[in-house]
XYZ file of C-alpha atoms in Angstrom:
439
model
C 0.000 0.000 0.000
C 1.326 3.423 -0.894
C 2.345 5.703 1.980
C 1.522 8.783 -0.094
C -1.093 11.121 1.362
C -4.504 11.171 -0.260
C -7.131 13.867 -0.344
C -10.868 13.373 -0.452
C -13.088 14.129 -3.415
C -14.065 17.435 -1.796
C -10.956 19.556 -2.313
C -12.205 22.700 -0.582
C -8.877 24.541 -0.758
C -8.112 23.591 -4.375
C -9.408 26.309 -6.733
C -8.369 24.480 -9.928
C -11.630 22.784 -10.813
C -11.540 23.425 -14.573
C -8.955 22.434 -17.124
C -8.126 23.079 -20.761
C -6.147 20.436 -22.660
C -3.746 21.875 -25.261
C -2.725 19.519 -28.060
C -0.065 19.941 -30.707
C 3.121 18.279 -29.536
C 3.978 14.835 -30.897
C 6.401 13.773 -28.152
C 7.365 14.459 -24.519
C 6.873 18.130 -23.573
C 9.772 18.980 -21.244
C 9.918 22.773 -21.099
C 7.572 25.657 -20.401
C 8.840 29.243 -20.310
C 6.865 32.382 -19.507
C 7.064 35.215 -22.036
C 4.833 37.779 -20.319
C 1.747 37.931 -18.082
C -0.398 35.918 -20.467
C 1.887 34.114 -22.961
C 4.174 31.123 -22.648
C 6.195 28.801 -24.880
C 6.408 25.003 -24.769
C 9.066 22.704 -26.215
C 10.172 19.095 -26.036
C 11.409 16.014 -27.816
C 9.563 16.666 -31.100
C 11.803 19.714 -31.753
C 8.790 22.035 -32.179
C 8.142 25.168 -30.118
C 4.584 26.365 -29.523
C 3.514 29.777 -28.238
C 0.255 29.804 -26.246
C -2.200 32.223 -24.655
C -2.423 31.254 -20.962
C -5.912 32.750 -20.562
C -7.687 31.199 -23.531
C -5.436 28.267 -24.429
C -5.182 29.605 -27.980
C -2.185 28.392 -29.999
C -0.461 31.584 -31.182
C 2.481 30.220 -33.186
C 4.088 26.923 -34.145
C 7.841 27.308 -34.579
C 9.744 24.871 -36.803
C 13.509 25.023 -37.247
C 15.113 22.270 -35.166
C 15.542 18.703 -36.410
C 16.092 17.029 -33.026
C 14.736 17.375 -29.495
C 14.927 20.668 -27.617
C 17.516 20.593 -24.816
C 17.155 24.126 -23.378
C 14.963 27.207 -23.709
C 15.219 30.734 -22.279
C 13.416 34.077 -22.712
C 15.600 36.976 -23.886
C 14.090 40.420 -23.436
C 16.440 42.811 -25.150
C 16.334 46.484 -26.133
C 16.334 46.816 -29.907
C 17.614 49.659 -32.053
C 14.342 51.570 -31.631
C 14.646 51.425 -27.840
C 11.644 49.132 -27.521
C 11.980 45.796 -25.782
C 12.134 42.827 -28.139
C 10.508 39.709 -26.698
C 12.660 36.863 -27.912
C 13.216 33.248 -26.935
C 16.355 31.160 -27.365
C 16.107 27.424 -28.015
C 18.912 24.849 -28.086
C 18.603 21.418 -29.612
C 20.347 18.062 -29.907
C 20.877 19.022 -33.564
C 23.715 21.241 -32.192
C 22.046 24.510 -33.081
C 20.632 27.481 -31.187
C 17.803 29.554 -32.689
C 16.530 32.997 -31.698
C 12.780 33.489 -32.224
C 10.625 36.620 -32.225
C 7.632 36.031 -29.942
C 5.565 38.778 -31.597
C 5.774 37.376 -35.124
C 6.728 33.754 -34.482
C 9.585 34.115 -36.953
C 13.108 32.756 -36.740
C 15.545 35.655 -36.395
C 18.843 33.847 -36.494
C 20.410 30.413 -36.162
C 23.823 29.402 -34.805
C 25.233 26.110 -36.059
C 28.884 26.227 -34.973
C 28.629 24.021 -31.889
C 30.753 20.875 -31.554
C 28.306 19.230 -29.130
C 24.767 19.628 -27.835
C 24.030 22.806 -25.877
C 22.554 21.609 -22.573
C 21.730 24.949 -20.934
C 21.109 28.598 -21.773
C 21.338 31.579 -19.434
C 20.622 35.227 -20.199
C 22.530 37.959 -18.332
C 20.102 40.846 -18.775
C 22.341 43.430 -17.134
C 25.167 42.764 -19.602
C 22.781 42.171 -22.539
C 24.528 38.891 -23.360
C 23.581 35.222 -23.162
C 25.562 32.086 -22.380
C 25.411 28.607 -23.840
C 26.758 25.632 -21.921
C 27.848 22.268 -23.315
C 31.377 20.998 -23.787
C 32.313 24.720 -23.839
C 30.954 27.850 -22.215
C 30.247 30.498 -24.879
C 29.264 34.161 -24.492
C 27.059 35.753 -27.182
C 25.571 39.180 -27.798
C 22.073 39.972 -29.023
C 23.174 39.769 -32.656
C 24.499 36.247 -32.029
C 28.128 37.275 -32.359
C 30.399 34.945 -30.385
C 32.179 37.249 -27.909
C 34.370 34.642 -26.205
C 34.438 31.000 -25.113
C 36.266 28.653 -22.766
C 38.512 25.849 -23.908
C 37.039 22.329 -23.989
C 36.053 21.556 -20.385
C 35.051 17.916 -20.267
C 33.175 15.310 -22.279
C 30.391 15.454 -19.681
C 30.004 19.170 -20.330
C 28.102 21.875 -18.464
C 24.669 20.692 -17.344
C 23.451 23.894 -15.620
C 24.386 27.574 -15.275
C 23.565 30.176 -12.641
C 24.210 33.924 -12.681
C 26.170 35.274 -9.687
C 27.103 38.830 -8.619
C 30.161 40.678 -9.958
C 29.737 39.388 -13.537
C 30.278 35.786 -12.439
C 28.489 32.549 -13.276
C 28.481 29.120 -11.647
C 28.641 26.139 -14.002
C 27.763 22.580 -12.934
C 30.213 20.182 -14.593
C 29.657 16.667 -13.257
C 30.264 16.820 -9.500
C 32.305 20.029 -9.786
C 31.086 23.609 -9.587
C 33.225 25.971 -11.685
C 33.082 29.736 -11.128
C 33.726 31.905 -14.200
C 34.046 35.678 -14.419
C 33.089 37.658 -17.541
C 35.358 40.583 -18.344
C 34.334 43.314 -20.800
C 37.429 45.206 -21.957
C 37.779 47.742 -24.815
C 39.771 45.155 -26.785
C 37.014 42.572 -26.344
C 35.322 40.147 -23.980
C 37.064 37.453 -22.001
C 35.915 34.685 -19.667
C 38.178 33.500 -16.861
C 37.934 30.430 -14.663
C 38.426 31.710 -11.113
C 37.606 28.763 -8.839
C 36.632 25.079 -8.765
C 34.476 23.766 -5.929
C 34.576 19.998 -5.446
C 32.542 19.604 -2.245
C 29.826 17.478 -3.867
C 30.263 13.705 -3.904
C 28.127 13.130 -7.007
C 26.779 14.940 -10.055
C 25.166 18.322 -9.428
C 21.587 18.259 -10.732
C 20.099 21.543 -9.528
C 21.142 25.117 -8.746
C 19.120 28.039 -7.420
C 19.939 31.638 -6.527
C 18.456 32.795 -3.207
C 19.622 36.427 -3.341
C 22.766 38.435 -4.138
C 24.553 36.828 -1.203
C 23.537 33.173 -1.371
C 23.003 30.315 -3.811
C 22.288 26.616 -3.305
C 23.183 23.418 -5.169
C 21.819 19.866 -4.967
C 23.324 16.572 -6.106
C 22.344 13.092 -7.252
C 23.021 11.525 -3.826
C 20.939 14.000 -1.865
C 23.499 16.605 -0.849
C 22.318 20.193 -0.531
C 25.026 22.865 -0.133
C 24.458 26.544 0.700
C 27.163 28.810 -0.798
C 28.252 32.399 -0.332
C 27.640 34.044 -3.717
C 30.473 36.561 -3.293
C 33.445 34.474 -2.136
C 32.021 30.999 -3.014
C 32.656 29.483 0.408
C 30.399 26.753 1.798
C 27.995 28.187 4.394
C 25.994 25.093 5.292
C 25.060 21.658 4.005
C 22.363 19.010 4.426
C 22.893 15.429 3.316
C 20.493 13.484 5.530
C 17.201 14.052 3.730
C 16.454 10.345 3.814
C 17.308 9.881 7.533
C 13.906 9.574 9.209
C 15.374 10.018 12.712
C 15.975 13.683 11.881
C 12.347 14.401 10.996
C 9.855 14.020 13.797
C 6.906 13.873 11.386
C 8.322 11.023 9.324
C 7.424 7.384 9.811
C 10.439 5.394 11.057
C 11.865 3.079 8.459
C 14.609 0.482 8.496
C 16.402 0.155 5.174
C 19.585 -1.677 4.329
C 20.417 0.658 1.473
C 19.070 3.649 -0.385
C 18.566 3.831 -4.106
C 20.193 7.021 -5.478
C 16.900 8.014 -7.116
C 15.275 8.094 -3.685
C 17.666 10.818 -2.546
C 18.362 12.664 -5.794
C 17.814 16.440 -5.566
C 15.904 16.883 -8.829
C 14.880 20.531 -8.452
C 15.345 23.501 -6.129
C 13.474 26.749 -5.688
C 13.738 29.436 -3.042
C 12.442 32.539 -1.373
C 14.428 34.814 0.959
C 13.727 32.569 3.940
C 13.781 28.957 2.753
C 14.965 26.593 0.041
C 12.350 24.132 -1.244
C 13.844 20.884 -2.514
C 12.414 18.045 -4.593
C 14.310 15.039 -3.200
C 13.418 11.608 -4.524
C 9.674 11.150 -3.987
C 9.596 13.828 -1.300
C 9.625 17.590 -0.822
C 11.635 19.332 1.877
C 11.681 22.846 3.319
C 15.162 23.951 4.415
C 15.332 27.132 6.511
C 18.433 29.138 5.607
C 18.709 30.975 8.916
C 18.226 27.876 11.087
C 20.333 25.796 8.650
C 18.019 22.832 8.968
C 14.973 21.122 7.451
C 11.853 22.517 9.137
C 9.220 20.473 7.275
C 9.067 17.582 4.851
C 6.872 15.072 3.091
C 9.091 12.054 2.447
C 6.525 10.495 0.115
C 4.813 13.468 -1.449
C 4.235 11.446 -4.648
C 4.385 7.815 -5.773
C 7.427 8.520 -7.981
C 10.237 11.060 -8.228
C 9.292 14.723 -7.862
C 10.525 16.550 -10.984
C 9.602 20.180 -10.263
C 8.653 22.299 -7.267
C 7.524 25.938 -6.929
C 6.591 28.350 -4.154
C 3.118 29.870 -4.466
C 1.637 32.771 -2.471
C 0.057 32.194 0.962
C 2.664 29.693 2.196
C 1.745 27.167 -0.465
C 3.968 24.869 -2.527
C 3.275 23.014 -5.727
C 4.992 19.840 -6.919
C 4.731 17.508 -9.909
C 5.978 13.997 -10.402
C 6.768 11.098 -12.682
C 3.539 9.546 -11.369
C 1.526 12.038 -13.476
C 0.183 14.134 -10.610
C 0.391 17.806 -9.682
C -0.131 18.560 -5.992
C -0.622 21.670 -3.863
C 0.750 21.791 -0.318
C 0.387 24.283 2.505
C 3.150 24.937 5.025
C 1.506 24.995 8.439
C 2.784 25.439 11.961
C 2.617 22.303 14.055
C 0.990 22.407 17.485
C 3.779 21.558 19.897
C 3.288 18.977 22.616
C 5.569 18.751 25.654
C 8.451 16.415 24.933
C 8.079 13.129 26.800
C 10.994 10.920 27.813
C 11.219 7.823 25.648
C 11.677 4.545 27.550
C 14.995 3.007 26.586
C 14.214 -0.565 27.547
C 12.563 -1.572 24.275
C 15.326 -0.055 22.150
C 18.046 -1.585 24.347
C 16.428 -4.978 23.892
C 17.034 -4.759 20.160
C 20.445 -3.155 20.461
C 19.205 0.261 19.301
C 19.388 2.022 22.645
C 22.324 4.345 22.247
C 21.586 5.547 18.714
C 17.942 6.202 19.481
C 18.753 7.904 22.741
C 20.987 10.325 20.873
C 18.354 10.851 18.184
C 15.699 11.447 20.852
C 17.881 14.010 22.611
C 18.521 15.794 19.318
C 14.809 15.767 18.470
C 13.895 17.082 21.945
C 16.465 19.859 21.676
C 15.079 20.776 18.257
C 11.512 20.901 19.592
C 12.529 23.118 22.477
C 14.377 25.642 20.333
C 12.419 25.934 17.100
C 8.898 25.978 15.762
C 8.043 22.862 13.773
C 6.037 22.904 10.573
C 4.332 20.334 8.400
C 3.163 20.172 4.797
C -0.531 19.466 4.338
C -1.931 18.280 1.027
C -4.660 20.728 -0.030
C -5.010 20.000 -3.748
C -4.549 17.029 -6.087
C -4.641 17.867 -9.803
C -5.213 14.683 -11.773
C -5.292 15.085 -15.546
C -2.050 13.841 -17.081
C -1.550 10.166 -17.896
C 2.260 10.226 -17.717
C 5.167 11.991 -16.014
C 4.566 15.722 -15.448
C 7.840 17.441 -16.322
C 7.187 20.950 -14.985
C 4.588 23.697 -14.602
C 4.208 27.489 -14.722
C 2.133 29.557 -12.303
C 0.234 32.502 -13.840
C -1.480 33.888 -10.746
C -5.199 34.439 -11.318
C -4.941 33.000 -14.840
C -4.144 29.610 -13.292
C -1.244 27.356 -14.151
C 0.123 25.330 -17.043
C 1.668 21.858 -16.799
C 3.452 19.743 -19.414
C 3.928 16.007 -19.576
C 5.348 12.939 -21.262
C 1.790 12.282 -22.499
C 2.458 15.006 -25.171
C -0.151 17.294 -23.586
C -0.182 20.671 -21.898
C -2.965 21.317 -19.390
C -4.160 24.757 -18.310
C -5.619 24.471 -14.814
C -8.209 27.157 -14.110
C -9.890 28.622 -11.032
C -13.438 27.330 -11.541
C -15.161 30.119 -9.593
C -13.257 32.845 -11.453
C -14.018 31.287 -14.841
C -17.703 31.006 -13.932
C -17.818 34.691 -12.960
C -16.110 35.693 -16.207
C -18.641 33.687 -18.233
C -21.503 35.345 -16.361
C -20.106 38.829 -17.010
C -19.634 38.015 -20.698
C -23.186 36.667 -20.926
C -24.697 39.765 -19.299
C -22.684 42.009 -21.613
C -24.010 40.165 -24.673
C -27.571 40.308 -23.359
C -27.178 44.016 -22.676
C -25.952 44.607 -26.217
C -28.812 42.606 -27.731
C -31.699 43.424 -25.429
C -30.672 46.701 -23.893
C -33.208 48.170 -21.480
C -35.354 45.014 -21.286
C -32.865 43.329 -18.915
C -33.678 43.683 -15.244
C -31.401 42.703 -12.352
């Protein structure tokens, strides 16, 4: 029997009671990127990019230009010659090309085909008006797609993720190493220098997130989370016991001989100023940066690995999983009970006495010093038939999710949509009948 929480048919706190299914993709949809308040782009393994209206679900453009799957996508809002902001998107593909698209016209602006390997990640540095591509090399480009500078060949594994840091620096995940580069803009031209290598992780780095100008966080395949200083790149804190149930008072005790790496893999990270929210294996964890500890968790938030997590307003979180579900959670304060001494006789009988005594003391100390929280399931969005790769939150317009079932679903606030339909109906009646309508 699954240990995952369930929610009844009456989901009082879940506003998403209507959905629109958007069809067009012919393969796994892996990426969604927001263009503005009401538009977004989708891309995946069919190599096609679609632009959609998040309010109506209307397909705005279908962009063809790649011959293999899309490997990265990023919005690029750049000031054009007229001074107006151009809304562009960059897409990278396994066909070893990068294309710049105009979101207003749906047209291809330019294509770069000089890469020696697949570009795995794209990052735009708005302040410098340049963008970076990461693969076997790290390349710096301007808005016109001129190559400004590049690193020498780094490794066959290549750069899997990039993160902008202060002082014109970027962090690049290369296997289990984190490499810090600095961009230098001189009159004679641009240059990119490797300034530091951080090898604190024991396995491949899968996720990076910036907290603020002072802090960023990385997560690895074996469940390590490291908090870094963004200015001098020193390690501030770390957490590598996500799967240790003795550290979480709300977790069911388990005895396991070994842990599968997928159960502890940090698949995705997001953050606000106070906490880092981590998708770890099948669970979601809330790590408080000031306390330097996990303050709440759901070890089995889903039946399969959690692929994406996001912070919503009102202390809510959203997660999606390989099991095809999208779930809404609320971070709530736990009512504290006085700590009771645990009898040691039972544990001593089985030879567990000392370890559990230490764990109990640590748990009691934690309860005395800090407020405990828990994650309550408040919404279960069932609509996809396969792994949900990620989602985008559009505020009152709802949210969009994409999946391996080739579909995109727009989840809508049912009450809001009903009100909008009523207003539209009354407006039409007023236009047709005029003064005969009485309220």
